[in-house]
Coordinates of C-alpha atoms in Angstrom, one line a residue:
M6 CA 41.9 58.1 -161.2
D7 CA 42.0 61.3 -159.5
Q8 CA 44.8 60.5 -157.1
D9 CA 43.8 63.2 -154.0
K10 CA 39.8 61.7 -154.5
L11 CA 41.5 58.1 -153.2
D12 CA 43.5 59.7 -150.5
R13 CA 40.4 61.4 -149.0
L14 CA 38.4 58.3 -149.2
R15 CA 41.0 55.5 -148.1
A16 CA 41.3 58.1 -145.2
R17 CA 38.0 58.3 -144.2
Y18 CA 37.2 54.5 -145.1
A19 CA 40.3 51.9 -145.1
G20 CA 40.1 51.4 -141.8
A21 CA 36.7 51.9 -141.2
G22 CA 33.7 49.0 -139.6
G23 CA 30.3 48.6 -141.5
G24 CA 28.9 50.3 -138.6
D25 CA 31.0 53.8 -139.5
I26 CA 28.6 55.6 -142.0
H27 CA 29.0 59.3 -141.7
D28 CA 25.0 60.8 -143.6
P29 CA 23.4 61.4 -140.1
R30 CA 20.3 60.8 -141.4
F31 CA 21.2 57.0 -142.4
A32 CA 24.3 56.9 -138.7
K33 CA 20.9 57.4 -136.8
V34 CA 19.6 54.2 -138.7
A35 CA 22.5 52.5 -138.4
A36 CA 22.9 53.2 -134.6
G37 CA 20.5 51.2 -134.0
Q38 CA 21.1 47.5 -136.3
F39 CA 24.6 47.6 -135.0
Q40 CA 26.9 46.6 -132.2
G41 CA 30.3 47.5 -133.3
D42 CA 30.7 45.5 -136.6
R43 CA 27.8 43.4 -135.1
R44 CA 25.0 43.7 -137.5
K45 CA 21.8 42.9 -136.0
W46 CA 20.2 39.0 -137.8
P47 CA 17.2 39.2 -139.3
F48 CA 17.1 35.5 -139.2
A49 CA 17.6 35.3 -135.4
N50 CA 15.1 35.0 -132.7
V51 CA 11.5 35.3 -132.3
A52 CA 9.7 36.4 -136.2
T53 CA 7.7 39.4 -135.2
F54 CA 5.9 42.0 -137.6
I55 CA 8.5 43.9 -139.3
G56 CA 11.0 42.9 -136.8
A57 CA 9.3 44.7 -134.6
P58 CA 9.7 44.6 -130.5
Y59 CA 7.2 42.3 -129.4
R60 CA 5.3 43.2 -126.2
P61 CA 2.0 40.7 -125.8
D62 CA 1.5 42.1 -122.3
A63 CA 0.5 45.8 -123.4
L64 CA -2.6 45.1 -124.0
A65 CA -3.5 43.8 -121.0
K66 CA -2.5 47.3 -119.9
A67 CA -4.6 51.1 -120.0
D68 CA -1.9 53.1 -122.6
L69 CA -0.6 50.0 -124.0
G70 CA 2.8 50.0 -122.3
G71 CA 3.1 53.9 -123.5
L72 CA 3.0 52.5 -127.5
D73 CA 2.3 55.0 -130.2
V74 CA 1.1 52.2 -132.0
A75 CA 0.3 48.4 -132.0
I76 CA 0.8 45.7 -134.4
I77 CA -1.7 43.4 -133.5
G78 CA -3.0 39.9 -135.6
L79 CA -5.7 38.6 -136.4
P80 CA -6.1 34.5 -137.5
M81 CA -9.5 34.3 -138.4
D82 CA -11.1 34.0 -142.1
L83 CA -14.5 32.4 -140.7
G84 CA -15.7 35.1 -143.8
V85 CA -14.4 33.6 -146.8
T86 CA -16.4 32.9 -150.1
N87 CA -13.8 31.3 -152.2
R88 CA -10.8 29.5 -150.7
A89 CA -9.9 29.4 -146.8
G90 CA -6.9 30.0 -145.6
T91 CA -5.9 33.1 -144.4
R92 CA -6.3 32.1 -141.5
L93 CA -2.1 32.0 -141.5
G94 CA -1.4 35.2 -142.9
P95 CA 0.0 36.6 -140.1
R96 CA 1.9 33.4 -139.5
A97 CA 3.5 34.1 -142.7
V98 CA 3.8 37.7 -142.4
R99 CA 6.0 37.6 -139.1
Q100 CA 8.6 35.2 -140.8
V101 CA 9.0 37.9 -143.4
E102 CA 12.6 38.8 -142.6
R103 CA 14.7 42.3 -144.0
I104 CA 11.8 44.5 -143.8
G105 CA 13.1 48.1 -143.5
P106 CA 14.4 49.6 -140.8
M107 CA 13.9 52.6 -143.3
D108 CA 12.0 53.1 -146.4
H109 CA 14.1 54.6 -149.3
V110 CA 12.1 56.1 -151.2
L111 CA 9.9 57.9 -147.9
G112 CA 13.3 58.8 -146.6
T113 CA 11.3 56.9 -143.1
A114 CA 12.7 54.9 -140.2
P115 CA 9.7 54.5 -138.0
F116 CA 11.1 52.8 -135.2
G117 CA 13.0 55.5 -135.0
L118 CA 9.8 58.1 -134.6
V119 CA 6.9 56.1 -132.9
E120 CA 7.2 53.2 -130.4
A121 CA 5.7 50.8 -132.0
A122 CA 5.3 47.0 -130.9
D123 CA 3.8 43.4 -132.0
I124 CA 1.5 43.2 -129.7
G125 CA 0.8 39.1 -130.4
D126 CA -2.8 38.1 -131.8
V127 CA -6.7 39.6 -131.2
P128 CA -8.0 36.9 -127.8
F129 CA -10.8 35.3 -130.2
R130 CA -13.3 33.0 -128.3
S131 CA -14.0 30.3 -130.4
R132 CA -13.0 29.5 -133.8
Y133 CA -16.2 28.5 -134.8
S134 CA -18.0 32.2 -135.4
L135 CA -18.0 34.8 -137.4
E136 CA -19.7 37.3 -135.4
S137 CA -18.0 36.5 -131.7
C138 CA -14.9 36.6 -133.5
H139 CA -16.2 40.3 -135.1
E140 CA -17.3 41.1 -131.3
D141 CA -14.0 40.3 -130.2
I142 CA -11.9 42.2 -132.4
E143 CA -14.3 45.3 -132.2
A144 CA -13.4 45.2 -128.4
T145 CA -10.0 44.5 -128.6
F146 CA -9.8 47.1 -130.8
R147 CA -11.9 50.0 -128.9
A148 CA -9.8 49.5 -126.0
I149 CA -6.5 50.0 -128.3
V150 CA -8.2 53.1 -129.2
E151 CA -9.2 55.0 -126.2
A152 CA -5.8 54.8 -125.5
G153 CA -4.8 56.4 -128.4
V154 CA -2.9 54.0 -130.0
S155 CA -3.0 53.6 -134.0
T156 CA -3.4 50.5 -135.0
L157 CA -2.0 48.4 -138.0
A158 CA -3.6 44.6 -138.0
V159 CA -2.7 41.8 -140.2
G160 CA -5.4 39.3 -141.3
G161 CA -7.1 37.2 -141.7
D162 CA -10.0 37.9 -144.2
H163 CA -11.2 41.3 -144.9
S164 CA -14.4 40.6 -143.0
I165 CA -11.8 41.6 -139.6
T166 CA -12.2 45.7 -141.4
Y167 CA -15.8 46.4 -140.1
P168 CA -15.6 45.6 -136.9
I169 CA -12.1 47.4 -136.9
L170 CA -13.7 50.3 -139.0
K171 CA -16.4 50.5 -135.6
A172 CA -13.4 51.1 -133.5
V173 CA -11.7 53.8 -135.4
G174 CA -14.1 55.5 -136.1
A175 CA -16.7 55.3 -133.4
K176 CA -16.2 59.1 -132.5
R177 CA -16.1 60.1 -135.9
P178 CA -16.3 58.3 -138.9
V179 CA -13.2 58.6 -141.3
G180 CA -12.1 58.3 -144.5
M181 CA -10.5 55.3 -146.3
V182 CA -7.5 54.7 -149.0
H183 CA -9.0 50.6 -150.3
I184 CA -6.5 48.9 -152.3
D185 CA -8.1 45.8 -153.5
A186 CA -9.3 43.8 -156.5
H187 CA -13.4 43.6 -155.0
C188 CA -15.4 46.8 -154.1
D189 CA -16.5 45.0 -150.9
T190 CA -19.3 46.6 -150.4
S191 CA -22.1 44.0 -151.8
G192 CA -25.2 42.9 -149.4
P193 CA -26.0 40.3 -147.4
Y194 CA -26.2 36.3 -148.8
E195 CA -26.7 33.0 -147.8
G196 CA -27.9 34.0 -144.3
S197 CA -24.1 36.5 -143.4
K198 CA -23.7 40.1 -144.0
F199 CA -19.7 40.2 -142.3
H200 CA -18.7 38.1 -145.5
H201 CA -15.7 39.4 -146.6
G202 CA -17.4 41.0 -149.7
G203 CA -19.1 43.7 -147.9
P204 CA -17.8 45.3 -144.9
F205 CA -17.5 48.7 -146.2
R206 CA -21.5 48.4 -146.9
Q207 CA -21.8 47.9 -143.5
A208 CA -19.3 50.3 -142.3
V209 CA -21.5 53.3 -143.8
L210 CA -24.3 52.1 -143.0
D211 CA -22.8 52.2 -139.6
G212 CA -21.6 56.0 -140.5
V213 CA -17.9 55.1 -139.3
L214 CA -16.8 55.0 -142.9
D215 CA -17.6 58.3 -145.0
P216 CA -18.5 57.1 -148.4
E217 CA -17.3 60.5 -149.5
R218 CA -13.5 60.2 -148.8
V219 CA -13.1 56.6 -149.7
I220 CA -11.3 55.7 -152.9
Q221 CA -11.0 52.0 -154.0
I222 CA -8.5 51.1 -156.7
G223 CA -7.0 48.5 -158.5
I224 CA -11.0 47.0 -158.4
R225 CA -11.4 44.4 -161.5
G226 CA -13.1 40.5 -162.7
G227 CA -16.4 39.6 -163.1
A228 CA -18.4 40.8 -159.6
E229 CA -18.6 44.3 -160.8
Y230 CA -22.4 43.5 -160.8
L231 CA -21.9 43.0 -156.9
W232 CA -20.6 46.7 -156.2
E233 CA -23.0 49.2 -157.2
F234 CA -23.1 50.6 -153.5
S235 CA -19.9 51.7 -154.1
T236 CA -21.1 54.9 -156.4
E237 CA -24.7 55.0 -155.2
S238 CA -22.7 55.8 -152.3
G239 CA -20.0 58.2 -153.4
M240 CA -17.5 56.1 -153.1
T241 CA -14.7 57.2 -156.2
V242 CA -13.6 54.1 -157.5
I243 CA -10.3 53.2 -160.0
H244 CA -10.5 50.2 -161.4
A245 CA -7.3 48.4 -162.5
N246 CA -7.2 49.0 -166.2
E247 CA -7.7 53.0 -165.9
V248 CA -4.3 52.6 -163.0
D249 CA -3.5 52.7 -166.4
D250 CA -4.9 54.8 -168.2
L251 CA -4.8 57.7 -165.7
G252 CA -1.1 57.2 -164.5
L253 CA 0.1 56.6 -161.5
D254 CA 0.7 60.5 -160.3
A255 CA -2.5 61.3 -161.2
V256 CA -4.6 58.2 -159.1
I257 CA -2.1 59.6 -156.3
A258 CA -3.8 63.1 -156.7
R259 CA -7.4 62.2 -157.3
A260 CA -6.5 60.1 -153.7
L261 CA -5.2 63.0 -151.7
S262 CA -8.0 64.2 -153.7
V263 CA -10.7 62.6 -152.1
I264 CA -9.3 61.9 -148.8
G265 CA -8.4 65.5 -147.9
D266 CA -6.9 66.2 -144.7
G267 CA -8.8 64.7 -142.5
P268 CA -8.6 61.1 -140.7
T269 CA -8.3 58.1 -142.6
Y270 CA -8.1 54.0 -142.7
V271 CA -5.7 52.3 -145.2
S272 CA -6.8 49.4 -146.1
F273 CA -5.1 46.9 -148.2
D274 CA -5.8 43.8 -149.7
V275 CA -3.5 41.7 -151.3
D276 CA -5.3 40.8 -154.1
S277 CA -5.4 44.2 -155.4
L278 CA -1.7 42.5 -156.9
D279 CA -1.6 40.3 -159.8
P280 CA -1.2 37.2 -158.9
A281 CA 1.6 37.2 -161.1
Y282 CA 3.8 38.8 -158.0
A283 CA 0.6 36.7 -155.1
P284 CA -0.7 33.9 -155.9
G285 CA -1.2 33.2 -152.2
T286 CA -4.5 34.7 -151.3
G287 CA -8.7 33.5 -151.3
T288 CA -10.0 35.1 -154.5
P289 CA -6.8 36.0 -157.0
E290 CA -8.2 38.0 -160.1
V291 CA -5.5 37.9 -163.1
G292 CA -4.7 41.7 -164.5
G293 CA -4.0 43.3 -161.2
L294 CA -0.9 46.3 -159.9
T295 CA 2.1 45.6 -159.4
P296 CA 3.7 45.6 -156.2
R297 CA 6.1 48.7 -157.5
E298 CA 2.9 50.3 -157.9
A299 CA 0.5 49.4 -155.3
L300 CA 3.8 50.8 -152.9
A301 CA 4.0 54.3 -155.0
I302 CA 0.0 54.9 -154.6
L303 CA 1.3 54.1 -150.8
R304 CA 4.4 56.2 -150.5
G305 CA 1.9 59.2 -152.4
L306 CA -0.2 59.3 -148.8
K307 CA 2.7 60.6 -146.8
G308 CA 2.0 64.2 -144.8
R309 CA -1.7 63.0 -144.8
N310 CA -3.8 61.6 -141.8
I311 CA -4.0 58.2 -141.8
V312 CA -4.4 56.8 -138.6
A313 CA -4.6 53.2 -139.0
A314 CA -4.3 50.8 -141.3
D315 CA -4.5 46.7 -142.5
V316 CA -3.3 44.2 -144.6
V317 CA -5.5 41.2 -145.1
E318 CA -6.2 38.0 -147.7
V319 CA -2.7 36.3 -147.5
A320 CA -3.2 32.8 -147.9
P321 CA 0.5 31.6 -147.5
Q322 CA -0.2 27.7 -148.5
Y323 CA -1.2 29.0 -151.8
D324 CA 2.0 30.4 -152.4
A325 CA 5.4 28.6 -152.8
T326 CA 7.8 31.3 -153.2
S327 CA 6.3 32.8 -150.2
N328 CA 6.2 36.6 -152.0
T329 CA 3.0 36.6 -151.5
A330 CA 3.3 37.2 -147.6
H331 CA 6.7 39.2 -148.4
C332 CA 4.4 41.7 -150.4
A333 CA 2.3 41.8 -147.4
A334 CA 5.0 42.2 -145.0
Q335 CA 6.7 45.4 -147.5
V336 CA 3.2 47.2 -147.5
L337 CA 3.3 46.6 -143.6
F338 CA 6.9 48.6 -143.3
T339 CA 5.1 50.7 -145.5
E340 CA 1.9 51.7 -143.7
L341 CA 4.3 51.9 -140.5
C342 CA 6.2 55.1 -142.1
L343 CA 2.9 56.2 -143.2
I344 CA 1.1 57.1 -139.4
A345 CA 4.7 57.6 -137.9
E346 CA 4.9 60.5 -140.0
A347 CA 1.6 61.7 -139.2
R348 CA 2.2 61.4 -135.6
A349 CA 5.4 62.7 -135.4
A350 CA 3.8 66.2 -137.1
G351 CA 1.0 66.2 -134.7
K352 CA -1.8 64.0 -136.5
G353 CA -3.1 60.1 -136.7
R354 CA -4.8 59.1 -133.3
P355 CA -7.3 57.5 -134.2

């Protein structure tokens, strides 16, 4: 062993504490985690989304209390077509510990770039009416968007994304990176057009989502016959089996080409993941993405104009391991990194 090297290491580290970190990138992150040699306890205090500060009073303030990013729960699952229970998703995601404070691939510590907080849940008027819940979502998100604040939504079933897009795309249509097992562009049936299988058809028809700037990744299962609107409207669809054929680099390149530099929404349904990794969802489909593949696709969006995002369809009661909620929390953190990077670059505003 090199004795001189050992002496240098001893001189620098033998008497150092866990918070004594010399790399300036890491030292800045550590400063928010350590008090002396005491590190934040992930299992203590009130649970919030990805450990964000809790600011339930923000919605009552015109500027949302100076926030850049509002993380908000939407515990509503009145639009499901299969197994219910995603109303419990936000609470399950809040319970996940040890997410962040830094994404090691992106090199991003988002809470050092933006003011972000968990602002609680959308104040719903009724637990029984899907239509009124959508009205409440749209009104809440319009208030957030008008304050110039970016949103991260945690559902809830995927029908929530329709009223969110009506708020985020009100001034101009947005593009979208949609990672899911299902295209969710089917038409009305059984008396409802607001179910979780059709939010993006409605958003396009309302003029708030530009189909030419939409890419849907991970699509699979037996409901292909329902998705002709996707291709007819000009959306780009990459099926799960095609991810293997193309490779992740090509998938990311295609996504970047489709969304360009315009304002873009990211919508992530946990059923995009294979149920081996995320069984806690209402409509699982075998043959899905791995969490590593999904995160790689998301990280590939760094630098683009990501203005808002969501994670939906966590139904924790179908997963005794809590892995589904853990995957959702990690995706949520990665989406926060993308928005933080965009806003730091002067973009990312809804």
